[in-house]
Short mmCIF file of C-alpha atoms and ligand atoms in Angstrom, two decimals:
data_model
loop_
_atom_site.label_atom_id
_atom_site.label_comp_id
_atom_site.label_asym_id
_atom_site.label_seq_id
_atom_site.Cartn_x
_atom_site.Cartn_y
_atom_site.Cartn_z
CA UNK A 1 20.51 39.68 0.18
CA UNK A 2 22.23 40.81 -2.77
CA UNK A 3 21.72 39.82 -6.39
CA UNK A 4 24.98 39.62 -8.89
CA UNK A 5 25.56 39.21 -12.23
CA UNK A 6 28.67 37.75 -13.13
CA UNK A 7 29.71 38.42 -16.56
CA UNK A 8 33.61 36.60 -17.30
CA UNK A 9 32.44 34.02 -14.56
CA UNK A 10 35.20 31.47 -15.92
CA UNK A 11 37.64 33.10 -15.71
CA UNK A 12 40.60 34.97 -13.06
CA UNK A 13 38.53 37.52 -11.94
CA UNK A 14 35.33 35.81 -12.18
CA UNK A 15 36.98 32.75 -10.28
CA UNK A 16 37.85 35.41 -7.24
CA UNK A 17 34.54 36.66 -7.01
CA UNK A 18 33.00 33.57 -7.01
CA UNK A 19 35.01 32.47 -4.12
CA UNK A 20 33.72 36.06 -2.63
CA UNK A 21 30.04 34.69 -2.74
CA UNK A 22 31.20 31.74 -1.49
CA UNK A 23 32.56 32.80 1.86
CA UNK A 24 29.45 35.46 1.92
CA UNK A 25 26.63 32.99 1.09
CA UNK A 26 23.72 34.50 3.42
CA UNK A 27 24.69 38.35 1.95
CA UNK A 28 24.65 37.19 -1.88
CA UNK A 29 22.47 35.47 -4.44
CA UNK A 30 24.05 34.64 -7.60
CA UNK A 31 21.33 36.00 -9.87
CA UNK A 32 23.46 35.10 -13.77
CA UNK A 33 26.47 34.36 -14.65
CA UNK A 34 28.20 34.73 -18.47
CA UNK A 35 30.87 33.37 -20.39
CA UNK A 36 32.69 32.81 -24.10
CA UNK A 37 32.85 29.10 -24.82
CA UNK A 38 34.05 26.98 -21.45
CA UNK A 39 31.82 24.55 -20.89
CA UNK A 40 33.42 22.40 -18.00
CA UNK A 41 33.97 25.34 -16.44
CA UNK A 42 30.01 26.40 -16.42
CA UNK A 43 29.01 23.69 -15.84
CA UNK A 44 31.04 23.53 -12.12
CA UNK A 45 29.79 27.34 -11.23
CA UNK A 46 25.90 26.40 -11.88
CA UNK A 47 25.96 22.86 -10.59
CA UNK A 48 27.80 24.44 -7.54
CA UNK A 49 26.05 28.10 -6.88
CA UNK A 50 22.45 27.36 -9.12
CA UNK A 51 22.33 30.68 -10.72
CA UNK A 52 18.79 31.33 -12.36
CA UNK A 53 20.94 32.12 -15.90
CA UNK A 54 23.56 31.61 -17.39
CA UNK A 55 25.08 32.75 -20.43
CA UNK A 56 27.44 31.13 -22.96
CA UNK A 57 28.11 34.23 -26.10
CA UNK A 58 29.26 31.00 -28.50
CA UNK A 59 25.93 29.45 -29.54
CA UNK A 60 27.45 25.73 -30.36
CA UNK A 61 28.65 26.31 -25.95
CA UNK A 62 25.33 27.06 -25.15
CA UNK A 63 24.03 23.93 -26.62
CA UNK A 64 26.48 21.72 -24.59
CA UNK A 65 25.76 23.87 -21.39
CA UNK A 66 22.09 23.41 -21.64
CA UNK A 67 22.39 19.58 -22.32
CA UNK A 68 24.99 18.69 -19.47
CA UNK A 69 22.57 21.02 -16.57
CA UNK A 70 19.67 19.00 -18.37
CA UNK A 71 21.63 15.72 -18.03
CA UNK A 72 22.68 16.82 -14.11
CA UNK A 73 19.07 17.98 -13.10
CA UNK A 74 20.81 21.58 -12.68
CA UNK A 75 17.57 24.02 -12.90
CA UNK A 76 19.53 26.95 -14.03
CA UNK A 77 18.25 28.16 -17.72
CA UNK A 78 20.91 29.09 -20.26
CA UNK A 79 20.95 31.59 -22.74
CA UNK A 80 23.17 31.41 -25.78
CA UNK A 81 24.92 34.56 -27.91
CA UNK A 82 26.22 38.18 -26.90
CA UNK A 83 22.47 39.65 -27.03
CA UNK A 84 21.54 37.23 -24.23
CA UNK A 85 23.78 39.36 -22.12
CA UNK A 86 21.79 42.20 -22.13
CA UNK A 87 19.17 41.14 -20.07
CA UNK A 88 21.03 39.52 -17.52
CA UNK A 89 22.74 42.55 -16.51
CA UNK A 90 19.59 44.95 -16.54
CA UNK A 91 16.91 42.81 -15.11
CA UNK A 92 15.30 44.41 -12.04
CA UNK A 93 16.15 41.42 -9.91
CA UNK A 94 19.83 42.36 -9.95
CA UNK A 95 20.96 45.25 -7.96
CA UNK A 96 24.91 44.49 -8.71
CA UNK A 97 27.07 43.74 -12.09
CA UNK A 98 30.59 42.74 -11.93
CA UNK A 99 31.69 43.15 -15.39
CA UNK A 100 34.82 40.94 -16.33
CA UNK A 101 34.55 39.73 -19.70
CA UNK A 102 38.27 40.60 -21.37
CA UNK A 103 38.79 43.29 -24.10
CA UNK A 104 36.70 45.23 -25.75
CA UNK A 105 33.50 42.65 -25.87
CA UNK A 106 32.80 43.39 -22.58
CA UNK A 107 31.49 46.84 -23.29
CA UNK A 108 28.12 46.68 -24.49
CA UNK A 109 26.92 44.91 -21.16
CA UNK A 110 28.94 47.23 -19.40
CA UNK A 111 27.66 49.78 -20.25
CA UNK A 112 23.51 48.65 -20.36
CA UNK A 113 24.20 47.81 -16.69
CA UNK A 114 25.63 51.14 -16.57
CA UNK A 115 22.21 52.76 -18.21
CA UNK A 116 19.86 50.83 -15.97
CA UNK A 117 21.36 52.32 -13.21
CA UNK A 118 23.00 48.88 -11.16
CA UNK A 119 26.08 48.85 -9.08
CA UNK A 120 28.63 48.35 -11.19
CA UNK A 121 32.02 46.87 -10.40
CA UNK A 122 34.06 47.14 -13.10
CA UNK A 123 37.28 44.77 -14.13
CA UNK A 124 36.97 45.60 -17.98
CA UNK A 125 39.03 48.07 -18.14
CA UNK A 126 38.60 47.94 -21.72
CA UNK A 127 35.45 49.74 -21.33
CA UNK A 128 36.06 53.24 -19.88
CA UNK A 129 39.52 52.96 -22.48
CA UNK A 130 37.20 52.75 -25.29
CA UNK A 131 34.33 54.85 -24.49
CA UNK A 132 35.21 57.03 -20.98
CA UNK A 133 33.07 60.02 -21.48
CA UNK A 134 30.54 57.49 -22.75
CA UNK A 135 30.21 55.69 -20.06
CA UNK A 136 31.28 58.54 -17.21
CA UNK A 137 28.18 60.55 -18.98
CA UNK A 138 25.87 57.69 -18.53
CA UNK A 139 26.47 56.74 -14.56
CA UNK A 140 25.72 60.76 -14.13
CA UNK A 141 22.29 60.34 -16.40
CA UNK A 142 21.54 56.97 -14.94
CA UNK A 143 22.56 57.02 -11.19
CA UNK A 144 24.83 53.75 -11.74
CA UNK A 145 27.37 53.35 -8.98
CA UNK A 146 31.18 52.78 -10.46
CA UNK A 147 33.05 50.75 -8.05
CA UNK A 148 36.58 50.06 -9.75
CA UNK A 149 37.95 46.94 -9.50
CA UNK A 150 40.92 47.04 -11.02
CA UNK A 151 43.80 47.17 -8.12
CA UNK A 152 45.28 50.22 -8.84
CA UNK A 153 42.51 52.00 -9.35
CA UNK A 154 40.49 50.32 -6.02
CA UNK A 155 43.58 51.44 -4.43
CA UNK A 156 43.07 55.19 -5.31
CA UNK A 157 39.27 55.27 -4.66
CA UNK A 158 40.11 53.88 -0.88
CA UNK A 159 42.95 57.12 -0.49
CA UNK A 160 40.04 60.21 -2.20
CA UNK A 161 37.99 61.43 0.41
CA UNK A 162 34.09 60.73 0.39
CA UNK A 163 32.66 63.22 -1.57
CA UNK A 164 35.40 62.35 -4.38
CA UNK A 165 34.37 58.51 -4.38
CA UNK A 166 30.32 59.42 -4.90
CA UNK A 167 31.32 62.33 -7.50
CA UNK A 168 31.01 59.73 -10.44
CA UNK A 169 34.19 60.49 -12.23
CA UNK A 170 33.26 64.49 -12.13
CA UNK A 171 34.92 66.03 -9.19
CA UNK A 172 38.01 68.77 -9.09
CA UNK A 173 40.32 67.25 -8.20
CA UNK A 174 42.01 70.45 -6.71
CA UNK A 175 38.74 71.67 -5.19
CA UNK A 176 39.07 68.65 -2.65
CA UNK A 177 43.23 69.16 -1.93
CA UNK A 178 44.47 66.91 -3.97
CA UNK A 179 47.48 67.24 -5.91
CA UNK A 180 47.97 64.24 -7.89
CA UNK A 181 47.48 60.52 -8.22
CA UNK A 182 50.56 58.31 -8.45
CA UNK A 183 49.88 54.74 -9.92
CA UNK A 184 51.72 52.26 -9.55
CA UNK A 185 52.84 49.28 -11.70
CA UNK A 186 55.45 46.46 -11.16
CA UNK A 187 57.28 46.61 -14.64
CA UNK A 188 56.23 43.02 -15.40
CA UNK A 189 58.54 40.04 -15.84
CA UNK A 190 60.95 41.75 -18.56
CA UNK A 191 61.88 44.69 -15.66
CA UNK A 192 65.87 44.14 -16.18
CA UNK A 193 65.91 41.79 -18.83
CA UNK A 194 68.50 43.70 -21.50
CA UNK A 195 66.80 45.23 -24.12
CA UNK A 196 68.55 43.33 -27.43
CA UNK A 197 66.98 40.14 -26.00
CA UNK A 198 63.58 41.01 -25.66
CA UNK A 199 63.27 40.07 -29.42
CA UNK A 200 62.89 36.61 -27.85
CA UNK A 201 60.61 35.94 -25.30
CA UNK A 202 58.00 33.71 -25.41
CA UNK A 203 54.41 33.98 -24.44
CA UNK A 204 54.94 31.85 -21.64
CA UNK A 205 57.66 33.90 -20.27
CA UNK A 206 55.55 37.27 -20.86
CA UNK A 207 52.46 35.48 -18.88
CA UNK A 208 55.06 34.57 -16.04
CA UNK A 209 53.98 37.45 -13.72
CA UNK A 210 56.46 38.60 -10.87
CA UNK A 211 53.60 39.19 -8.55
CA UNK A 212 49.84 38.67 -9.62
CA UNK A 213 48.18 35.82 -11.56
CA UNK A 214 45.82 37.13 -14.07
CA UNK A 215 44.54 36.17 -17.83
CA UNK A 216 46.91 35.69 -20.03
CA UNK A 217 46.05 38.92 -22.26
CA UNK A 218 46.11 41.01 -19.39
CA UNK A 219 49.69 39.28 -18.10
CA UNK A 220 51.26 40.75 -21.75
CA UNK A 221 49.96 44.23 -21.01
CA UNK A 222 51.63 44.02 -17.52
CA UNK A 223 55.02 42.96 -19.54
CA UNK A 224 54.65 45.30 -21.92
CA UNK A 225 53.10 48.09 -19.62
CA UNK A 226 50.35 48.72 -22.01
CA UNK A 227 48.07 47.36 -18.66
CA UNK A 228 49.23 50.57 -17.26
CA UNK A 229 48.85 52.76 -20.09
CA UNK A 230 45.28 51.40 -20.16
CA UNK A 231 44.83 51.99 -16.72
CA UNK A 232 46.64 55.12 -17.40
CA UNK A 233 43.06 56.07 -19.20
CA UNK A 234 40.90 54.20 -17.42
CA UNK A 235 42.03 56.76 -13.97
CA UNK A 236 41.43 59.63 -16.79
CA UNK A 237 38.12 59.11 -16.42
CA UNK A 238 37.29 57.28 -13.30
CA UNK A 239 38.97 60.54 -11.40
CA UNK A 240 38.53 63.27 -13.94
CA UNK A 241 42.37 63.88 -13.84
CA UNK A 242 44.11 66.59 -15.97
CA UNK A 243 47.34 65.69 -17.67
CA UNK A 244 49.19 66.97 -14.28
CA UNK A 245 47.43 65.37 -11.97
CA UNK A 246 48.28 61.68 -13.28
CA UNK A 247 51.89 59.69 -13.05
CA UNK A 248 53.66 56.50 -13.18
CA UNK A 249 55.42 55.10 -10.70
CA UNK A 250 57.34 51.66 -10.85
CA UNK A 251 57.32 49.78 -7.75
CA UNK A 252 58.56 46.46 -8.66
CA UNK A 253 57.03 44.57 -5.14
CA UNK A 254 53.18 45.51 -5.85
CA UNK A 255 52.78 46.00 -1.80
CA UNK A 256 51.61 49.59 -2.71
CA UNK A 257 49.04 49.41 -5.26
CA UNK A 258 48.84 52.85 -5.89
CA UNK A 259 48.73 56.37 -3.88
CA UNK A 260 46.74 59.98 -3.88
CA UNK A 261 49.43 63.13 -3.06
CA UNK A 262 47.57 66.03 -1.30
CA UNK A 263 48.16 69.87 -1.83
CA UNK A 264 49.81 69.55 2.08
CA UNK A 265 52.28 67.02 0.89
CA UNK A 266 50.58 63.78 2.56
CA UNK A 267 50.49 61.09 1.06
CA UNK A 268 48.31 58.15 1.22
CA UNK A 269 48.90 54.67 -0.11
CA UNK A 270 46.92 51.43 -0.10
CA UNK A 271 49.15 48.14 0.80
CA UNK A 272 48.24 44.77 0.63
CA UNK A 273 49.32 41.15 -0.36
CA UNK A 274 48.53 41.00 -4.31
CA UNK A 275 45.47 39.38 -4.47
CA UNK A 276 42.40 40.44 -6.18
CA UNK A 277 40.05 39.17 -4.21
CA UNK A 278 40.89 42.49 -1.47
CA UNK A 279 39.52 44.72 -4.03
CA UNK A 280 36.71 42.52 -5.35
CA UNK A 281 35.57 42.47 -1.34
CA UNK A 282 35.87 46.01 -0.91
CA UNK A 283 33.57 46.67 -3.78
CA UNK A 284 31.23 43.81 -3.28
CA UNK A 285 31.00 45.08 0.55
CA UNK A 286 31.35 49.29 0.01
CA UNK A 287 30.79 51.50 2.00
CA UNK A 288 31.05 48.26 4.52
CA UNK A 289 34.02 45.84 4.58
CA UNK A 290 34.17 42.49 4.34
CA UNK A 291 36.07 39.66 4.77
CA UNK A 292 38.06 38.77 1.79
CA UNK A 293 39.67 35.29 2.79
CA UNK A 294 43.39 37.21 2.36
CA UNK A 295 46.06 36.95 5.03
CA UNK A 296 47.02 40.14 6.31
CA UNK A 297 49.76 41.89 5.28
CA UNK A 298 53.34 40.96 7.31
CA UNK A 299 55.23 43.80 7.59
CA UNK A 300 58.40 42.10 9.26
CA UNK A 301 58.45 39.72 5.96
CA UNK A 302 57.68 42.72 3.18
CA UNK A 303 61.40 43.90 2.61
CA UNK A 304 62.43 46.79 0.79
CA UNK A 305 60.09 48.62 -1.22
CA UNK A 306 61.57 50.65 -4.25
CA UNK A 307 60.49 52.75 -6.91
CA UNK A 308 61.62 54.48 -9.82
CA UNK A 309 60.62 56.26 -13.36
CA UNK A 310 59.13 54.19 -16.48
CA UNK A 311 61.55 53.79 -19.07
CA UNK A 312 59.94 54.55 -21.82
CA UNK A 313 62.20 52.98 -24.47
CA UNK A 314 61.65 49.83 -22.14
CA UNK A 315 58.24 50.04 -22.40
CA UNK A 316 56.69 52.11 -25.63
CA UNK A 317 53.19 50.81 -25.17
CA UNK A 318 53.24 53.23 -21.92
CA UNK A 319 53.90 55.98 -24.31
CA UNK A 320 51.68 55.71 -26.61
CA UNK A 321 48.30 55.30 -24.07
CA UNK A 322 49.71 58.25 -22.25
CA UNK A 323 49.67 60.01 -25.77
CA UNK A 324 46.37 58.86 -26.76
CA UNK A 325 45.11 59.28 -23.36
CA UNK A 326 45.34 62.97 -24.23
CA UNK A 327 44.57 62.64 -27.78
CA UNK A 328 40.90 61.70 -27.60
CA UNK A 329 38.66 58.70 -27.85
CA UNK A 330 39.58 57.31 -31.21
CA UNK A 331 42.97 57.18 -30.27
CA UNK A 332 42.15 55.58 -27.20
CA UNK A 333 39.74 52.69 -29.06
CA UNK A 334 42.46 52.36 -31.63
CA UNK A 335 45.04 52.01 -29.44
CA UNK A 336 43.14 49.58 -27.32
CA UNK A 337 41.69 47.63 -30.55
CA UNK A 338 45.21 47.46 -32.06
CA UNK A 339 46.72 46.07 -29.22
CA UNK A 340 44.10 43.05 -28.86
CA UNK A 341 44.70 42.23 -31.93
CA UNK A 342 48.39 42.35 -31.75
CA UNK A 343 48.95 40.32 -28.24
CA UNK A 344 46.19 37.65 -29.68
CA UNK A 345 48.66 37.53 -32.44
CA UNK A 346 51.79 37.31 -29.74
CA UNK A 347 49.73 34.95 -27.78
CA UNK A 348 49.59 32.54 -30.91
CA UNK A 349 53.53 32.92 -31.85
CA UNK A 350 52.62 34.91 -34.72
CA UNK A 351 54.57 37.50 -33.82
CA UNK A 352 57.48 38.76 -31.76
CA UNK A 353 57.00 40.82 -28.48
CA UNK A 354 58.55 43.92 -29.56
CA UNK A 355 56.37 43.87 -32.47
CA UNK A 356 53.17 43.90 -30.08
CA UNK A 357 54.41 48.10 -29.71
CA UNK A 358 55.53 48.38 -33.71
CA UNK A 359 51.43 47.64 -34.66
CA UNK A 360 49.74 50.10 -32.35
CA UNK A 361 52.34 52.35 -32.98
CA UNK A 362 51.37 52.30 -36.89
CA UNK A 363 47.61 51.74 -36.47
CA UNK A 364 47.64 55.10 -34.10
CA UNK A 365 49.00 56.67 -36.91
CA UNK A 366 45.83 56.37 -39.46
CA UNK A 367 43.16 58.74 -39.64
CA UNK A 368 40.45 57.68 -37.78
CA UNK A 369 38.00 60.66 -38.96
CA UNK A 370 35.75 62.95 -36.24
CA UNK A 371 35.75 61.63 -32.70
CA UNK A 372 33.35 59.10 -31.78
CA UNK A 373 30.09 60.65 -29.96
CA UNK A 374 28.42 57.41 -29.71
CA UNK A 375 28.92 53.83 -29.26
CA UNK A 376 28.50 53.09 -33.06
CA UNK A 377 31.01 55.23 -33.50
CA UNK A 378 33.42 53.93 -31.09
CA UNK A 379 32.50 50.73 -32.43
CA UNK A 380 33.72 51.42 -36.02
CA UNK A 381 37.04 52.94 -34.77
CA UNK A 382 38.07 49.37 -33.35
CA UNK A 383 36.70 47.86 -36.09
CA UNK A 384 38.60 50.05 -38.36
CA UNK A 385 42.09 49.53 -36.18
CA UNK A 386 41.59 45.65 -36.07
CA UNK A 387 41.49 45.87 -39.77
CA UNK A 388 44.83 47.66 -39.82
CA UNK A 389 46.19 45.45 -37.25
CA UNK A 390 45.30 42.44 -38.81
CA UNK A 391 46.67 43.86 -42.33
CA UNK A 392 50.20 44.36 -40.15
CA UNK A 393 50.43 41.67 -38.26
CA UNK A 394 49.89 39.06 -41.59
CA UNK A 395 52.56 41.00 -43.55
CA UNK A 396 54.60 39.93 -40.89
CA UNK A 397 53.77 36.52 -40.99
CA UNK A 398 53.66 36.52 -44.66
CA UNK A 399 57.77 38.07 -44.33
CA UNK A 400 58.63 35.16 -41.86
P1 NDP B 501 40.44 35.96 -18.19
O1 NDP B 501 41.02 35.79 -19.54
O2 NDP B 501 40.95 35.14 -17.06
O3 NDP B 501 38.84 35.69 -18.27
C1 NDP B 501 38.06 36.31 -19.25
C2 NDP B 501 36.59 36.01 -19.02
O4 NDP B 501 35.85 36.68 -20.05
C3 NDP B 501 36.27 34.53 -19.15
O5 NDP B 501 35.18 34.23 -18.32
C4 NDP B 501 35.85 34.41 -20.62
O6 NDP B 501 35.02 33.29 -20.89
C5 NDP B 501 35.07 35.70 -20.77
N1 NDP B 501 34.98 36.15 -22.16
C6 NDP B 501 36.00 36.33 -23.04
N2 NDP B 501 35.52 36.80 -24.22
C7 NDP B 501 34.17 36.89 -24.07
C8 NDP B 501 33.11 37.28 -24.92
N3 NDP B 501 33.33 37.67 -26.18
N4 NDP B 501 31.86 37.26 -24.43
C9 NDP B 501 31.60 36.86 -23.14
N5 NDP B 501 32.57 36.47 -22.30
C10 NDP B 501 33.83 36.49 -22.75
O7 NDP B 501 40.51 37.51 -17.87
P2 NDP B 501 40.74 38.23 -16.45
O8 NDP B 501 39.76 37.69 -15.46
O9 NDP B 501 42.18 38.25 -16.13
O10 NDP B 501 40.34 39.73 -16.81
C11 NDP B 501 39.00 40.14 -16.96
C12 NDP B 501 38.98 41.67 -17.04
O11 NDP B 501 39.42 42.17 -15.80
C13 NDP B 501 39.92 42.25 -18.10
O12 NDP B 501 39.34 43.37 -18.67
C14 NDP B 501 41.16 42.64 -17.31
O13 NDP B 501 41.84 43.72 -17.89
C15 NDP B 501 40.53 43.04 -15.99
N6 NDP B 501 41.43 42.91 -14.84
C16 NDP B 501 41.90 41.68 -14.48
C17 NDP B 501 42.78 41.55 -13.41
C18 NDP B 501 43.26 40.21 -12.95
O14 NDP B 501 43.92 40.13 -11.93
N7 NDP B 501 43.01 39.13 -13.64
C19 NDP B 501 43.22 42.73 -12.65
C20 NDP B 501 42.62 43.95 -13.10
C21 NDP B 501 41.76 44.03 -14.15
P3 NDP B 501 35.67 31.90 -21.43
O15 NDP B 501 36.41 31.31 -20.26
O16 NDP B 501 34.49 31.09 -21.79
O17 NDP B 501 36.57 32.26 -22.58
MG1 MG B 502 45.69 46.70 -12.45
#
């Protein structure tokens, strides 16, 4: 039997892997489980799976999660604030963390999971953006296991050959044949809408997803393909790439979720319907499989697959990961900060798409001082960007 920790139980990830557990009951024990602030929602998962913990980070949630188990007889003991999930994710009765909290809050618990040496599977993305040799250098101190969950980058790990996927983010690439790593991305819903109208959209038509259905924060990064500049960095570090060893390839279906190009010229791809729950299984199951509850892929019904080039005028939040990608760490937490604050801000119709790209753009462009060598220190970069953004984003609001 294995123990999880759920952290972002409420919400699309967390959903999928609950419904993981729940087709796998004899193979898992739901050890804790975390969220922000929905109640109703916690309330379901513990009356249904009786975790020992659970975890609400808003205190006044906490309150009402503790009262409605009470009033339900649910035995399940709840913690309240972001401290609380620190000991959820290293206690020695769990052996496996999935870690999808959104944005940048999930990567304190990420990363203790990370130092007490669990089995990570890791959706927050936000994480290895903010603080990849952080975190890369820890699993190598600690002995965690990575396991990416992320599609694209699941994808990837299934095409590198063994001793690649237990390297820990620190293998040459080259050493082991391989020539590059393509990744894939759809091009969101705004694909071959003309450019002069993108001045317009609404949140709801950024969220509207082609092809997956995700959080609403991580649907605007697939519009604006900032989701793949992030996971642009995120396969920096996950793979140990060099800047030539790395591309983006638009493939508007998603069948392909991403590919690994070998020195001989082979090339090999992992397909499958979108749905996350396929790499959620083959995490929660590695080196084993498991089933997922996903129909197989029908070839005769797939169609054409197609693929092309980013454009980057299309899409300038690409550009500027791929530049701080290269740039260093405080460009990547910047970037990553600036951009939370500035789809929030979209989100809330307080301001327009196009000027989701115009904020990074300008918050990349401060100073952020010497590199961050430790987590305080990525911790005031975002702090210091979220200032910036915030300062942009209310002049605009202040103009309008
Ligand atoms: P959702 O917005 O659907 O869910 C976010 C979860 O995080 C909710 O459980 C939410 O709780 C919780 N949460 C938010 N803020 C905090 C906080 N400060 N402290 C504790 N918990 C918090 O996001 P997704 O499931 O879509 O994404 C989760 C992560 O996985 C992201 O990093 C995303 O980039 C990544 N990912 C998601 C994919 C997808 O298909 N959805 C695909 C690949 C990666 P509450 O409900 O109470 O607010
Ligand atoms: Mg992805």
């Amino acid at each position: 039997m294995k123990r999880l920790t759920l952290l972002g139980a409420t919400g699309s990830i967390g959903r999928s892997t609950l419904d993981l557990v729940r087709c796998h009951p004899s193979d898992w024990h739901l050890y804790a489980v975390a969220a922000a602030r929905s109640v109703d929602e916690m309330v379901a998962i513990c009356r249904e799976f009786s975790p020992d913990l659970a975890v609400m980070t808003d205190i006044a949630a906490a309150d009402q999660l503790r009262q409605r188990l009470a009033d339900c007889g649910c035995p399940t003991q709840v913690e309240g604030g972001s401290e609380a999930l620190l000991p959820i994710v290293t206690a020695h009765e769990v052996d496996t963390v999935m870690a999808a909290i959104v944005g940048a809050a999930g990567l304190l618990p990420t990363m203790a999971a990370v130092k007490a040496g669990k089995r990570v599977l890791l959706a927050n993305k936000e994480s290895l953006v903010t603080s990849g040799r952080l975190l890369i250098d820890a699993v190598a101190s600690s002995g965690a296991e990575l396991l990416p969950i992320d599609s694209e980058h699941n994808a990837i790990f299934q095409c590198l050959p063994l001793a690649v996927q237990q390297a820990g983010g620190r293998a040459h690439l080259a050493a082991h044949g391989i020539h590059k790593i393509l990744l894939t991305g759809s091009g969101g819903p705004f694909r071959s809408r003309p450019l002069g109208e993108l001045a317009k959209v609404t949140p709801d038509e950024a969220c509207r997803h082609p092809n997956w259905q995700m959080g609403r924060k991580i649907s605007v990064d697939s519009a604006t393909m900032m989701n793949k500049g992030l996971e642009y960095i995120e396969a920096r570090w996950l793979f140990n790439t060099r800047p030539h060893e790395l591309s983006v390839v638009v493939h508007p279906q998603s069948v392909i979720h991403s590919m690994v190009q070998y020195c001989d010229g082979s090339v090999l791809a992992q397909l499958g319907l979108p749905d996350m729950r396929t790499p959620i299984a083959h995490a929660m199951g590695y080196p084993q499989r498991i089933d997922s509850g996903v129909a197989p892929l029908d070839f005769t019904r797939v169609g054409d697959l197609s693929f092309g080039e980013p454009d980057l005028q299309r899409y300038p939040c690409l550009a500027l990961a791929q530049q701080a990608c290269w740039s260093g760490q405080a460009a990547c937490t910047a970037l990553n900060a600036a951009n939370e604050e500035a789809v929030a801000a979209f989100l809330e119709g307080r301001i327009s798409y196009p000027r989701i790209a115009a904020v990074v753009a300008d918050v990349l462009g401060l100073d952020y001082g010497n590199e961050p060598v430790c987590l305080d220190g990525v911790l005031a970069v975002d702090t210091m960007a979220r200032q910036a953004a915030c300062r942009l984003i209310d002049r605009d609001n202040h103009r309008s």
